[in-house]
PDB file of C-alpha atoms in Angstrom:
ATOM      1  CA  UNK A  10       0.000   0.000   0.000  1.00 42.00           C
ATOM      2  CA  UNK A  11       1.410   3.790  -0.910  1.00 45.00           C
ATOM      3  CA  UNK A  12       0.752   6.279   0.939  1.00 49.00           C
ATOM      4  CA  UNK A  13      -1.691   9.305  -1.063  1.00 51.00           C
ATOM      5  CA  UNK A  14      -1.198  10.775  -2.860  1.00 57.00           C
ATOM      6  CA  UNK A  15       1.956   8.488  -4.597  1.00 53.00           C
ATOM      7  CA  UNK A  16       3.498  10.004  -7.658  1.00 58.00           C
ATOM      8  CA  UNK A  17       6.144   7.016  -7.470  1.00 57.00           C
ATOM      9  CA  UNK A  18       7.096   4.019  -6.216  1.00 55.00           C
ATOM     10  CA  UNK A  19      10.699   2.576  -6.594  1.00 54.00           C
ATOM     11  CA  UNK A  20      12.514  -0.313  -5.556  1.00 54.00           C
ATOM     12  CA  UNK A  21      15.713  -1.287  -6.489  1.00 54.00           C
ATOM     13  CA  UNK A  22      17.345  -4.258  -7.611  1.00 52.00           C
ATOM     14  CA  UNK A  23      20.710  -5.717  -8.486  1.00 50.00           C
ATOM     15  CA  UNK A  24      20.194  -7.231 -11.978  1.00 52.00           C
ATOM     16  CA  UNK A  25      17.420  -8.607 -14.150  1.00 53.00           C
ATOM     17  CA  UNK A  26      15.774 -11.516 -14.047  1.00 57.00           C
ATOM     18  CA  UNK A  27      16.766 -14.941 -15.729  1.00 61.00           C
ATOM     19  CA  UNK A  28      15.653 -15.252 -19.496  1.00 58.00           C
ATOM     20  CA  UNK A  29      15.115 -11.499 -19.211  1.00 53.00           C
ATOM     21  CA  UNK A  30      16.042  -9.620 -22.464  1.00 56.00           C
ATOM     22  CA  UNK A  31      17.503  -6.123 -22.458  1.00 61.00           C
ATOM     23  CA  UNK A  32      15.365  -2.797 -22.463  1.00 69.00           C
ATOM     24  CA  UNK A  33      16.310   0.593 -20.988  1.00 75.00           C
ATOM     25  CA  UNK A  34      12.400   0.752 -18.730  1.00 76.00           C
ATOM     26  CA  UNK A  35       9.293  -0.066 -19.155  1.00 78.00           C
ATOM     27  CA  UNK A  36       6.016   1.781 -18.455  1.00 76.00           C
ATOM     28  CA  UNK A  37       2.520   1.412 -17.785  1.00 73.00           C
ATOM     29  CA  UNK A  38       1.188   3.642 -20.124  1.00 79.00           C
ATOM     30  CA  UNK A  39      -1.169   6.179 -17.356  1.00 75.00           C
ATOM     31  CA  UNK A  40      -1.397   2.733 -15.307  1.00 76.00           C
ATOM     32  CA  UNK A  41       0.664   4.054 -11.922  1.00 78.00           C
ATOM     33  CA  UNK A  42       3.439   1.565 -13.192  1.00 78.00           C
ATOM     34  CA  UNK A  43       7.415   1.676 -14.356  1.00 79.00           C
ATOM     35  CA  UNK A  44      10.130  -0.577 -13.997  1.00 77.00           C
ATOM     36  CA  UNK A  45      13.860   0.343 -15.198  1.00 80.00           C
ATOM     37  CA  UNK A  46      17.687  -1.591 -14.517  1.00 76.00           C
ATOM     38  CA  UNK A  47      20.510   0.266 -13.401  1.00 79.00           C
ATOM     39  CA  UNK A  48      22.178  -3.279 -14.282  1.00 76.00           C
ATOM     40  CA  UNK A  49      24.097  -1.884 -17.444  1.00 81.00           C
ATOM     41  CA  UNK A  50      24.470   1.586 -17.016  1.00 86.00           C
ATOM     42  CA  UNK A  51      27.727   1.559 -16.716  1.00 86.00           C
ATOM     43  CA  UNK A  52      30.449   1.173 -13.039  1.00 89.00           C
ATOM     44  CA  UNK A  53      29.840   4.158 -11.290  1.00 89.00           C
ATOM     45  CA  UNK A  54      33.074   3.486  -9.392  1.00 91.00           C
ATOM     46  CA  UNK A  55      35.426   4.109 -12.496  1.00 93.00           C
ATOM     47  CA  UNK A  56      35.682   7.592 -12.052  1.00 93.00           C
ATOM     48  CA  UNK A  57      33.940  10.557 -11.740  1.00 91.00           C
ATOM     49  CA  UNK A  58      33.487  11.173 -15.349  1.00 91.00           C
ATOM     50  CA  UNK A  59      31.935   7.365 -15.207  1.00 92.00           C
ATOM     51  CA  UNK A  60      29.847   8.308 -11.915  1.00 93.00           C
ATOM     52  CA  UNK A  61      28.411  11.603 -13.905  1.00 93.00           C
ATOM     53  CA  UNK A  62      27.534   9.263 -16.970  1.00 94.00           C
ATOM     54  CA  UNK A  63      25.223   6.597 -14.695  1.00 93.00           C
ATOM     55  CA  UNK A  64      23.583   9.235 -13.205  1.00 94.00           C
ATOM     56  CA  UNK A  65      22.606  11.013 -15.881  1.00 95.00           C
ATOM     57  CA  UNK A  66      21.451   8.216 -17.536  1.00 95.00           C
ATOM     58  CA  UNK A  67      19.508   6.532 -14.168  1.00 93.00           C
ATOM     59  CA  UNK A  68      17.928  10.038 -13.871  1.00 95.00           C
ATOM     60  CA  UNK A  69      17.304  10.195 -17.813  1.00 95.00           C
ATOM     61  CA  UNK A  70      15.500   6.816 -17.263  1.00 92.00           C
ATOM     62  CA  UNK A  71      13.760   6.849 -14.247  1.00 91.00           C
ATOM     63  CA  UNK A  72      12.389  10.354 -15.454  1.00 92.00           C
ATOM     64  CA  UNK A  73      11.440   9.008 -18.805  1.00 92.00           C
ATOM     65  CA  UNK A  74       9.194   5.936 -17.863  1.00 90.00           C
ATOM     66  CA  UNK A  75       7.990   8.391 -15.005  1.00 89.00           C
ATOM     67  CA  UNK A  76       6.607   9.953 -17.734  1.00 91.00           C
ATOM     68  CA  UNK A  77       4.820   7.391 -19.330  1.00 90.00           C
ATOM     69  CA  UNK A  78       3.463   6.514 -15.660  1.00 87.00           C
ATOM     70  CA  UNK A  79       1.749  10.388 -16.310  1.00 85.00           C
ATOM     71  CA  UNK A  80       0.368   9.147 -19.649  1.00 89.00           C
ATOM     72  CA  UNK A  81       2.809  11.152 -22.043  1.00 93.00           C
ATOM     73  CA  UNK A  82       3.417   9.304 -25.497  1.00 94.00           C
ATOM     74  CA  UNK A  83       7.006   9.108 -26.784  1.00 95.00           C
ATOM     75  CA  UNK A  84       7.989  12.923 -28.149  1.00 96.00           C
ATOM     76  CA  UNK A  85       8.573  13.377 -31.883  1.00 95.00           C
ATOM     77  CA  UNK A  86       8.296  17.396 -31.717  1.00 94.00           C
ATOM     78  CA  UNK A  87      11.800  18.287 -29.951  1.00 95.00           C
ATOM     79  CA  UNK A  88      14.881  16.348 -28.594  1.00 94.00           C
ATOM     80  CA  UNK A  89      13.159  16.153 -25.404  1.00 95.00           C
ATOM     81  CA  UNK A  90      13.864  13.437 -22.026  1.00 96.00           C
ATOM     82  CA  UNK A  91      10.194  11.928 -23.982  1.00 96.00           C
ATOM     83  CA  UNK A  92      12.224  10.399 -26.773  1.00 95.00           C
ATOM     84  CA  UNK A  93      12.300   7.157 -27.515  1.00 90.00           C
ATOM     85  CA  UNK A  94      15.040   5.326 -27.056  1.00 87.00           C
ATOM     86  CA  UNK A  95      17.221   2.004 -28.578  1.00 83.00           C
ATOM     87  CA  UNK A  96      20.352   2.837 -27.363  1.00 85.00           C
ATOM     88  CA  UNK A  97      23.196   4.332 -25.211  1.00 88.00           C
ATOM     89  CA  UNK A  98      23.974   6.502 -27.845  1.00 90.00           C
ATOM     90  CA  UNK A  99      20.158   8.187 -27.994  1.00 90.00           C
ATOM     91  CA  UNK A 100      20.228   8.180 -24.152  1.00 91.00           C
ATOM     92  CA  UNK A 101      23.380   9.920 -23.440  1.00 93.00           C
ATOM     93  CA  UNK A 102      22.447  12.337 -26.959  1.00 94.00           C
ATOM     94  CA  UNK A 103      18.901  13.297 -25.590  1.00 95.00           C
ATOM     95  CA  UNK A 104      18.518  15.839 -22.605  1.00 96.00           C
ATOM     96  CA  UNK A 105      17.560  15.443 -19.036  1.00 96.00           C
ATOM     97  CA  UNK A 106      15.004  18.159 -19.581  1.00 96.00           C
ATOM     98  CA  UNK A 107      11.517  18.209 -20.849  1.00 97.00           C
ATOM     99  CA  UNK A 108      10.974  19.913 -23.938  1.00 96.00           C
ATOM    100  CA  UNK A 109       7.601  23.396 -23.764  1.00 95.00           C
ATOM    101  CA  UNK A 110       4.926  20.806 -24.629  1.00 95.00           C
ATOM    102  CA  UNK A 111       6.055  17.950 -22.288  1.00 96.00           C
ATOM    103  CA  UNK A 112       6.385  20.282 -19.593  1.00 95.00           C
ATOM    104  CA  UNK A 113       3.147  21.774 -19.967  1.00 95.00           C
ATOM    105  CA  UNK A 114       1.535  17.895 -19.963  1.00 94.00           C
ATOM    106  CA  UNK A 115       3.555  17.519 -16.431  1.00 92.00           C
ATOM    107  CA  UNK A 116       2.438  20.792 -15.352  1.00 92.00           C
ATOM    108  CA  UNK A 117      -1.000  20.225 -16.005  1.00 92.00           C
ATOM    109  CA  UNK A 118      -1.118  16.380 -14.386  1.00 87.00           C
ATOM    110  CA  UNK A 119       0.854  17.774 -11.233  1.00 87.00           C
ATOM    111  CA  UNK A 120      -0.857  21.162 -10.923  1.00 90.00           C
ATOM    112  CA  UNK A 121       3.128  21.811 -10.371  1.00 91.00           C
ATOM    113  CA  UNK A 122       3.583  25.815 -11.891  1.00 94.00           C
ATOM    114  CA  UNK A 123       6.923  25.659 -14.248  1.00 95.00           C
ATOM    115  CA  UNK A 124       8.748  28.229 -12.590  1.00 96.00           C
ATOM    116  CA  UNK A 125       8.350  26.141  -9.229  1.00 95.00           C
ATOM    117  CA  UNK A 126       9.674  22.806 -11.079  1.00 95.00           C
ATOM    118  CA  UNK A 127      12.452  24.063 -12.476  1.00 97.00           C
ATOM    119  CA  UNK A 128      13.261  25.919  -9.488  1.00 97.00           C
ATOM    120  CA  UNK A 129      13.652  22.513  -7.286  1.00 96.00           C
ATOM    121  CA  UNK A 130      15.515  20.973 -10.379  1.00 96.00           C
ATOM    122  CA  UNK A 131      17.662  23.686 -10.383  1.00 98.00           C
ATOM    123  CA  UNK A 132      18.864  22.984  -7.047  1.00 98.00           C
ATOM    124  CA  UNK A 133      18.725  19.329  -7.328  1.00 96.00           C
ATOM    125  CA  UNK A 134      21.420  19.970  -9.915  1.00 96.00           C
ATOM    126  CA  UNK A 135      23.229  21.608  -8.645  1.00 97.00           C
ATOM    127  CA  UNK A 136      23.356  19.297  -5.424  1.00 95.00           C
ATOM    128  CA  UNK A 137      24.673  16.764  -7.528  1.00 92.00           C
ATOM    129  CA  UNK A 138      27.083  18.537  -9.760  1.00 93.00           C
ATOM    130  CA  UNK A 139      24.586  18.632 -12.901  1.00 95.00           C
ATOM    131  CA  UNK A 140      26.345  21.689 -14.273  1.00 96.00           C
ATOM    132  CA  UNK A 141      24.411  21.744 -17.890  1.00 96.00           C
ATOM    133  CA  UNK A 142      21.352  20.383 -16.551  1.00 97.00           C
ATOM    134  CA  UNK A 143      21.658  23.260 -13.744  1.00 98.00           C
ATOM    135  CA  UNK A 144      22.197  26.139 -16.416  1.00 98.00           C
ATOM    136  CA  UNK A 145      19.515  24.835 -18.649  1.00 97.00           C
ATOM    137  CA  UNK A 146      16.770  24.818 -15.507  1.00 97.00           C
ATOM    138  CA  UNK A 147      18.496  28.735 -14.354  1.00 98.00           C
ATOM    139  CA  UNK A 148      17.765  30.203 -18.220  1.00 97.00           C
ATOM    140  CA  UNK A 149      14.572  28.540 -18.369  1.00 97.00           C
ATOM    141  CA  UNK A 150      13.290  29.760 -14.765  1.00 97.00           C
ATOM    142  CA  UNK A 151      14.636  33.509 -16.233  1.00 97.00           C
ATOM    143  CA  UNK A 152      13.006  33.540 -19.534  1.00 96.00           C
ATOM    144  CA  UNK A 153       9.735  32.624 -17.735  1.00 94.00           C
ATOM    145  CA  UNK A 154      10.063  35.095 -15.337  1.00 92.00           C
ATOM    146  CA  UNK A 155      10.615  37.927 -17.619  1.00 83.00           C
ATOM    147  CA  UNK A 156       7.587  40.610 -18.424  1.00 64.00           C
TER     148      UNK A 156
END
């Protein structure tokens, strides 16, 4: 049982099943469900530059089938966190951000006001050395809040 309201639910394991075959996540489409494998992300304990690299692309795939747990399709309209993808190459080429009309689709489902999100993303960031991802949440929170 989750306690209300429940955005998200993780748990974490250490590998995938037997027989399993390799995919990046997988979503309930709007169905309060998402599963995703930090299995072959890459060693974290390499180096830093290795470290940076799983993050990004745990965050970039936790945040993606989160998505699809808020009903939002696959984006085709931008390079957007919403894009599909087949490979390490499209996850590491594809931002951590959500493109205008994905963030409006969050927005709206969260009753979260942009400014606001990308105020806490911002600083979560910038907590975690996310220098790009920081700069990219700064200019957006300033180009909204311009008159």
């Amino acid at each position: 049982m989750t306690p209300a309201p429940t955005y998200v639910l993780r748990q974490l394991t250490s590998g995938p099943g037997e027989g399993w075959n390799f995919v990046f996540g997988q979503a309930l489409l709007g169905g309060g469900v998402g599963v995703w494998s930090l299995y072959r992300l890459g060693n974290p304990d390499e180096s830093s530059g290795s470290f940076k690299q799983c993050l990004l692309r745990t965050l970039k795939i936790a945040t993606h089938e989160t998505g699809h747990i808020f009903s939002i399709l696959h984006c085709i309209a931008y390079e957007c966190n919403m894009c599909g993808s087949n490979s390490f190459e499209e996850t590491d080429r594809y931002p951590l951000y959500l493109c205008p009309e994905c963030v409006a689709k969050v927005c709206w489902m969260s009753g979260l006001e942009p400014v606001e999100r990308y105020k806490k993303l911002a600083e979560f960031c910038k907590e975690d050395g996310l220098k790009e991802e920081q700069e990219f949440y700064e200019k957006s929170i300033k180009a909204l809040s311009e008159k």
